[in-house]
Amino acid sequence: IDDEAQVLRTLSRILERLGFDVVTASSGRDGLALLAAMSQDPPRLVILDIVMPEMDGAETLRRLRGLDRHIPVLLTSGFAMKEVVDRFDMDEVAGFVPKPFQRRRLLAELRKILD
């Protein structure tokens, strides 16, 4: 879930090359609608941008947890880790990857979360 089309395309390509099936959403609201529609077969992971218009990452995460408490959420942002820790309860998320994405770092986080 990210409002930047280029980020969605880049991240999707990386994940697809790693063998993942990818579904994208360009807003928190769209992402939540997709997750609700996928309730019978939920995703293994949600990658969520922190800064988005209309509904930011914090609100999206809060509402996502209302749909499913167990889906791992990997936060992404151009913010530094300290700023993320200050804004989020890190017990609610599975990890954090800063933008711009480094393939190696993203892969390490995915392995940590999904293995």
mmCIF file of N, CA, C and O in Angstrom, residues 34-103:
data_model
loop_
_atom_site.group_PDB
_atom_site.id
_atom_site.type_symbol
_atom_site.label_atom_id
_atom_site.label_comp_id
_atom_site.label_asym_id
_atom_site.label_seq_id
_atom_site.Cartn_x
_atom_site.Cartn_y
_atom_site.Cartn_z
ATOM 1 N N LEU A 34 -9.240 -3.953 -0.370
ATOM 2 C CA LEU A 34 -8.664 -5.183 -0.923
ATOM 3 C C LEU A 34 -8.514 -6.253 0.156
ATOM 4 O O LEU A 34 -8.844 -7.419 -0.071
ATOM 5 N N LEU A 35 -8.008 -5.862 1.304
ATOM 6 C CA LEU A 35 -7.828 -6.823 2.397
ATOM 7 C C LEU A 35 -9.159 -7.404 2.854
ATOM 8 O O LEU A 35 -9.255 -8.597 3.133
ATOM 9 N N ALA A 36 -10.175 -6.574 2.926
ATOM 10 C CA ALA A 36 -11.504 -7.064 3.315
ATOM 11 C C ALA A 36 -12.026 -8.057 2.273
ATOM 12 O O ALA A 36 -12.601 -9.087 2.631
ATOM 13 N N ALA A 37 -11.790 -7.782 0.992
ATOM 14 C CA ALA A 37 -12.233 -8.683 -0.068
ATOM 15 C C ALA A 37 -11.445 -9.992 -0.065
ATOM 16 O O ALA A 37 -11.936 -11.014 -0.537
ATOM 17 N N MET A 38 -10.241 -9.970 0.490
ATOM 18 C CA MET A 38 -9.382 -11.157 0.517
ATOM 19 C C MET A 38 -9.479 -11.904 1.846
ATOM 20 O O MET A 38 -8.622 -12.718 2.168
ATOM 21 N N SER A 39 -10.499 -11.646 2.614
ATOM 22 C CA SER A 39 -10.579 -12.199 3.963
ATOM 23 C C SER A 39 -10.548 -13.733 3.995
ATOM 24 O O SER A 39 -10.081 -14.321 4.963
ATOM 25 N N GLN A 40 -11.027 -14.399 2.958
ATOM 26 C CA GLN A 40 -10.997 -15.861 2.911
ATOM 27 C C GLN A 40 -9.600 -16.399 2.608
ATOM 28 O O GLN A 40 -9.267 -17.524 2.948
ATOM 29 N N ASP A 41 -8.784 -15.587 1.939
ATOM 30 C CA ASP A 41 -7.423 -15.977 1.575
ATOM 31 C C ASP A 41 -6.510 -14.767 1.777
ATOM 32 O O ASP A 41 -6.048 -14.156 0.816
ATOM 33 N N PRO A 42 -6.251 -14.417 3.040
ATOM 34 C CA PRO A 42 -5.501 -13.190 3.316
ATOM 35 C C PRO A 42 -4.045 -13.279 2.849
ATOM 36 O O PRO A 42 -3.487 -14.375 2.731
ATOM 37 N N PRO A 43 -3.440 -12.146 2.600
ATOM 38 C CA PRO A 43 -2.035 -12.144 2.188
ATOM 39 C C PRO A 43 -1.133 -12.582 3.335
ATOM 40 O O PRO A 43 -1.518 -12.518 4.502
ATOM 41 N N ARG A 44 0.065 -12.998 2.977
ATOM 42 C CA ARG A 44 1.044 -13.398 3.992
ATOM 43 C C ARG A 44 1.696 -12.184 4.629
ATOM 44 O O ARG A 44 2.264 -12.280 5.714
ATOM 45 N N LEU A 45 1.605 -11.033 3.954
ATOM 46 C CA LEU A 45 2.298 -9.832 4.414
ATOM 47 C C LEU A 45 1.685 -8.602 3.774
ATOM 48 O O LEU A 45 1.264 -8.654 2.622
ATOM 49 N N VAL A 46 1.668 -7.508 4.514
ATOM 50 C CA VAL A 46 1.283 -6.204 3.977
ATOM 51 C C VAL A 46 2.492 -5.288 4.112
ATOM 52 O O VAL A 46 3.088 -5.191 5.187
ATOM 53 N N ILE A 47 2.839 -4.636 3.009
ATOM 54 C CA ILE A 47 3.893 -3.625 3.040
ATOM 55 C C ILE A 47 3.179 -2.283 2.970
ATOM 56 O O ILE A 47 2.407 -2.029 2.044
ATOM 57 N N LEU A 48 3.414 -1.441 3.965
ATOM 58 C CA LEU A 48 2.619 -0.225 4.163
ATOM 59 C C LEU A 48 3.499 1.013 4.263
ATOM 60 O O LEU A 48 4.372 1.085 5.127
ATOM 61 N N ASP A 49 3.233 1.977 3.387
ATOM 62 C CA ASP A 49 3.906 3.267 3.468
ATOM 63 C C ASP A 49 3.327 4.060 4.634
ATOM 64 O O ASP A 49 2.139 3.954 4.947
ATOM 65 N N ILE A 50 4.161 4.861 5.250
ATOM 66 C CA ILE A 50 3.730 5.639 6.409
ATOM 67 C C ILE A 50 3.045 6.937 6.013
ATOM 68 O O ILE A 50 2.039 7.327 6.598
ATOM 69 N N VAL A 51 3.576 7.618 5.006
ATOM 70 C CA VAL A 51 3.063 8.933 4.635
ATOM 71 C C VAL A 51 2.244 8.819 3.353
ATOM 72 O O VAL A 51 2.784 8.517 2.289
ATOM 73 N N MET A 52 0.929 9.022 3.501
ATOM 74 C CA MET A 52 0.015 9.006 2.358
ATOM 75 C C MET A 52 -1.066 10.047 2.612
ATOM 76 O O MET A 52 -1.393 10.313 3.765
ATOM 77 N N PRO A 53 -1.612 10.617 1.544
ATOM 78 C CA PRO A 53 -2.710 11.575 1.731
ATOM 79 C C PRO A 53 -3.986 10.860 2.165
ATOM 80 O O PRO A 53 -4.101 9.646 2.035
ATOM 81 N N GLU A 54 -4.911 11.613 2.675
ATOM 82 C CA GLU A 54 -6.227 11.144 3.125
ATOM 83 C C GLU A 54 -6.159 10.235 4.339
ATOM 84 O O GLU A 54 -6.696 10.564 5.369
ATOM 85 N N MET A 55 -5.520 9.062 4.206
ATOM 86 C CA MET A 55 -5.402 8.136 5.325
ATOM 87 C C MET A 55 -3.938 7.706 5.401
ATOM 88 O O MET A 55 -3.448 6.990 4.546
ATOM 89 N N ASP A 56 -3.255 8.168 6.444
ATOM 90 C CA ASP A 56 -1.825 7.851 6.551
ATOM 91 C C ASP A 56 -1.609 6.413 7.015
ATOM 92 O O ASP A 56 -2.549 5.670 7.275
ATOM 93 N N GLY A 57 -0.347 6.023 7.106
ATOM 94 C CA GLY A 57 -0.016 4.663 7.492
ATOM 95 C C GLY A 57 -0.502 4.287 8.882
ATOM 96 O O GLY A 57 -0.921 3.154 9.113
ATOM 97 N N ALA A 58 -0.442 5.232 9.811
ATOM 98 C CA ALA A 58 -0.877 4.936 11.182
ATOM 99 C C ALA A 58 -2.373 4.606 11.230
ATOM 100 O O ALA A 58 -2.784 3.631 11.870
ATOM 101 N N GLU A 59 -3.173 5.385 10.543
ATOM 102 C CA GLU A 59 -4.616 5.132 10.510
ATOM 103 C C GLU A 59 -4.922 3.849 9.744
ATOM 104 O O GLU A 59 -5.777 3.056 10.148
ATOM 105 N N THR A 60 -4.220 3.639 8.638
ATOM 106 C CA THR A 60 -4.412 2.419 7.860
ATOM 107 C C THR A 60 -4.073 1.200 8.712
ATOM 108 O O THR A 60 -4.820 0.215 8.730
ATOM 109 N N LEU A 61 -2.967 1.269 9.438
ATOM 110 C CA LEU A 61 -2.567 0.157 10.304
ATOM 111 C C LEU A 61 -3.617 -0.093 11.385
ATOM 112 O O LEU A 61 -3.970 -1.242 11.654
ATOM 113 N N ARG A 62 -4.116 0.969 11.992
ATOM 114 C CA ARG A 62 -5.130 0.814 13.042
ATOM 115 C C ARG A 62 -6.362 0.092 12.489
ATOM 116 O O ARG A 62 -6.877 -0.853 13.095
ATOM 117 N N ARG A 63 -6.807 0.507 11.313
ATOM 118 C CA ARG A 63 -7.993 -0.113 10.708
ATOM 119 C C ARG A 63 -7.701 -1.532 10.209
ATOM 120 O O ARG A 63 -8.556 -2.404 10.289
ATOM 121 N N LEU A 64 -6.514 -1.735 9.700
ATOM 122 C CA LEU A 64 -6.104 -3.070 9.263
ATOM 123 C C LEU A 64 -6.158 -4.041 10.426
ATOM 124 O O LEU A 64 -6.622 -5.174 10.285
ATOM 125 N N ARG A 65 -5.687 -3.609 11.580
ATOM 126 C CA ARG A 65 -5.714 -4.467 12.767
ATOM 127 C C ARG A 65 -7.150 -4.794 13.176
ATOM 128 O O ARG A 65 -7.410 -5.836 13.765
ATOM 129 N N GLY A 66 -8.091 -3.926 12.841
ATOM 130 C CA GLY A 66 -9.501 -4.232 13.080
ATOM 131 C C GLY A 66 -10.016 -5.331 12.170
ATOM 132 O O GLY A 66 -10.933 -6.061 12.522
ATOM 133 N N LEU A 67 -9.406 -5.465 10.992
ATOM 134 C CA LEU A 67 -9.779 -6.530 10.063
ATOM 135 C C LEU A 67 -9.079 -7.844 10.397
ATOM 136 O O LEU A 67 -9.666 -8.912 10.298
ATOM 137 N N ASP A 68 -7.795 -7.750 10.732
ATOM 138 C CA ASP A 68 -6.992 -8.953 10.992
ATOM 139 C C ASP A 68 -5.805 -8.586 11.868
ATOM 140 O O ASP A 68 -4.943 -7.827 11.461
ATOM 141 N N ARG A 69 -5.767 -9.132 13.055
ATOM 142 C CA ARG A 69 -4.688 -8.824 14.007
ATOM 143 C C ARG A 69 -3.387 -9.533 13.670
ATOM 144 O O ARG A 69 -2.357 -9.230 14.220
ATOM 145 N N HIS A 70 -3.450 -10.537 12.776
ATOM 146 C CA HIS A 70 -2.305 -11.421 12.613
ATOM 147 C C HIS A 70 -1.490 -11.217 11.339
ATOM 148 O O HIS A 70 -0.423 -11.811 11.213
ATOM 149 N N ILE A 71 -1.973 -10.435 10.383
ATOM 150 C CA ILE A 71 -1.205 -10.215 9.159
ATOM 151 C C ILE A 71 0.048 -9.411 9.510
ATOM 152 O O ILE A 71 -0.052 -8.325 10.079
ATOM 153 N N PRO A 72 1.235 -9.933 9.171
ATOM 154 C CA PRO A 72 2.449 -9.150 9.412
ATOM 155 C C PRO A 72 2.452 -7.890 8.540
ATOM 156 O O PRO A 72 2.058 -7.941 7.369
ATOM 157 N N VAL A 73 2.886 -6.786 9.118
ATOM 158 C CA VAL A 73 2.954 -5.514 8.394
ATOM 159 C C VAL A 73 4.392 -5.019 8.424
ATOM 160 O O VAL A 73 4.993 -4.882 9.492
ATOM 161 N N LEU A 74 4.925 -4.761 7.227
ATOM 162 C CA LEU A 74 6.254 -4.204 7.059
ATOM 163 C C LEU A 74 6.081 -2.743 6.665
ATOM 164 O O LEU A 74 5.484 -2.445 5.640
ATOM 165 N N LEU A 75 6.554 -1.838 7.510
ATOM 166 C CA LEU A 75 6.436 -0.415 7.223
ATOM 167 C C LEU A 75 7.553 0.041 6.295
ATOM 168 O O LEU A 75 8.673 -0.484 6.355
ATOM 169 N N THR A 76 7.240 1.033 5.455
ATOM 170 C CA THR A 76 8.242 1.664 4.601
ATOM 171 C C THR A 76 8.084 3.170 4.705
ATOM 172 O O THR A 76 6.986 3.677 4.920
ATOM 173 N N SER A 77 9.215 3.860 4.556
ATOM 174 C CA SER A 77 9.155 5.313 4.607
ATOM 175 C C SER A 77 10.508 5.904 4.248
ATOM 176 O O SER A 77 11.539 5.241 4.362
ATOM 177 N N GLY A 78 10.464 7.163 3.859
ATOM 178 C CA GLY A 78 11.684 7.929 3.699
ATOM 179 C C GLY A 78 12.176 8.460 5.036
ATOM 180 O O GLY A 78 13.274 8.986 5.140
ATOM 181 N N PHE A 79 11.366 8.324 6.082
ATOM 182 C CA PHE A 79 11.763 8.739 7.426
ATOM 183 C C PHE A 79 12.861 7.822 7.966
ATOM 184 O O PHE A 79 12.951 6.664 7.587
ATOM 185 N N ALA A 80 13.625 8.330 8.891
ATOM 186 C CA ALA A 80 14.627 7.520 9.581
ATOM 187 C C ALA A 80 13.922 6.610 10.579
ATOM 188 O O ALA A 80 12.806 6.882 11.023
ATOM 189 N N MET A 81 14.587 5.535 10.936
ATOM 190 C CA MET A 81 14.024 4.540 11.862
ATOM 191 C C MET A 81 13.563 5.176 13.169
ATOM 192 O O MET A 81 12.507 4.842 13.688
ATOM 193 N N LYS A 82 14.320 6.112 13.712
ATOM 194 C CA LYS A 82 13.949 6.745 14.981
ATOM 195 C C LYS A 82 12.592 7.426 14.882
ATOM 196 O O LYS A 82 11.769 7.326 15.788
ATOM 197 N N GLU A 83 12.352 8.107 13.764
ATOM 198 C CA GLU A 83 11.064 8.781 13.580
ATOM 199 C C GLU A 83 9.925 7.767 13.498
ATOM 200 O O GLU A 83 8.830 8.010 13.999
ATOM 201 N N VAL A 84 10.189 6.634 12.891
ATOM 202 C CA VAL A 84 9.176 5.587 12.782
ATOM 203 C C VAL A 84 8.868 5.025 14.165
ATOM 204 O O VAL A 84 7.703 4.862 14.537
ATOM 205 N N VAL A 85 9.903 4.737 14.928
ATOM 206 C CA VAL A 85 9.723 4.208 16.283
ATOM 207 C C VAL A 85 8.947 5.189 17.144
ATOM 208 O O VAL A 85 8.105 4.795 17.954
ATOM 209 N N ASP A 86 9.192 6.484 16.964
ATOM 210 C CA ASP A 86 8.481 7.507 17.729
ATOM 211 C C ASP A 86 6.999 7.577 17.371
ATOM 212 O O ASP A 86 6.175 7.942 18.200
ATOM 213 N N ARG A 87 6.652 7.222 16.132
ATOM 214 C CA ARG A 87 5.271 7.354 15.654
ATOM 215 C C ARG A 87 4.444 6.085 15.780
ATOM 216 O O ARG A 87 3.214 6.143 15.744
ATOM 217 N N PHE A 88 5.107 4.922 15.871
ATOM 218 C CA PHE A 88 4.389 3.650 15.846
ATOM 219 C C PHE A 88 4.751 2.785 17.036
ATOM 220 O O PHE A 88 5.876 2.813 17.517
ATOM 221 N N ASP A 89 3.792 1.974 17.443
ATOM 222 C CA ASP A 89 4.046 0.925 18.417
ATOM 223 C C ASP A 89 4.678 -0.215 17.623
ATOM 224 O O ASP A 89 4.003 -0.893 16.842
ATOM 225 N N MET A 90 5.961 -0.415 17.795
ATOM 226 C CA MET A 90 6.677 -1.388 16.979
ATOM 227 C C MET A 90 6.254 -2.827 17.276
ATOM 228 O O MET A 90 6.575 -3.724 16.515
ATOM 229 N N ASP A 91 5.502 -3.042 18.347
ATOM 230 C CA ASP A 91 4.937 -4.368 18.601
ATOM 231 C C ASP A 91 3.812 -4.680 17.615
ATOM 232 O O ASP A 91 3.424 -5.829 17.453
ATOM 233 N N GLU A 92 3.281 -3.639 16.978
ATOM 234 C CA GLU A 92 2.186 -3.799 16.021
ATOM 235 C C GLU A 92 2.683 -4.117 14.614
ATOM 236 O O GLU A 92 1.882 -4.435 13.742
ATOM 237 N N VAL A 93 3.976 -3.979 14.378
ATOM 238 C CA VAL A 93 4.510 -4.195 13.034
ATOM 239 C C VAL A 93 5.624 -5.240 13.063
ATOM 240 O O VAL A 93 6.243 -5.481 14.097
ATOM 241 N N ALA A 94 5.857 -5.837 11.899
ATOM 242 C CA ALA A 94 6.861 -6.892 11.798
ATOM 243 C C ALA A 94 8.243 -6.354 11.463
ATOM 244 O O ALA A 94 9.235 -7.039 11.667
ATOM 245 N N GLY A 95 8.310 -5.137 10.934
ATOM 246 C CA GLY A 95 9.606 -4.585 10.576
ATOM 247 C C GLY A 95 9.478 -3.259 9.849
ATOM 248 O O GLY A 95 8.380 -2.731 9.661
ATOM 249 N N PHE A 96 10.634 -2.765 9.422
ATOM 250 C CA PHE A 96 10.707 -1.479 8.738
ATOM 251 C C PHE A 96 11.813 -1.536 7.687
ATOM 252 O O PHE A 96 12.896 -2.051 7.964
ATOM 253 N N VAL A 97 11.510 -1.008 6.500
ATOM 254 C CA VAL A 97 12.507 -0.875 5.438
ATOM 255 C C VAL A 97 12.457 0.564 4.949
ATOM 256 O O VAL A 97 11.400 1.051 4.542
ATOM 257 N N PRO A 98 13.603 1.266 5.005
ATOM 258 C CA PRO A 98 13.617 2.652 4.544
ATOM 259 C C PRO A 98 13.598 2.760 3.020
ATOM 260 O O PRO A 98 14.033 1.842 2.324
ATOM 261 N N LYS A 99 13.062 3.869 2.551
ATOM 262 C CA LYS A 99 13.125 4.205 1.124
ATOM 263 C C LYS A 99 14.356 5.089 0.922
ATOM 264 O O LYS A 99 14.667 5.869 1.800
ATOM 265 N N PRO A 100 14.995 5.017 -0.203
ATOM 266 C CA PRO A 100 14.728 4.107 -1.315
ATOM 267 C C PRO A 100 15.103 2.680 -0.942
ATOM 268 O O PRO A 100 16.004 2.452 -0.140
ATOM 269 N N PHE A 101 14.380 1.721 -1.538
ATOM 270 C CA PHE A 101 14.580 0.320 -1.205
ATOM 271 C C PHE A 101 15.935 -0.174 -1.668
ATOM 272 O O PHE A 101 16.359 0.113 -2.774
ATOM 273 N N GLN A 102 16.556 -0.928 -0.808
ATOM 274 C CA GLN A 102 17.737 -1.686 -1.189
ATOM 275 C C GLN A 102 17.290 -3.138 -1.220
ATOM 276 O O GLN A 102 16.789 -3.659 -0.208
ATOM 277 N N ARG A 103 17.438 -3.763 -2.360
ATOM 278 C CA ARG A 103 16.932 -5.129 -2.555
ATOM 279 C C ARG A 103 17.409 -6.070 -1.447
ATOM 280 O O ARG A 103 16.637 -6.855 -0.904
#
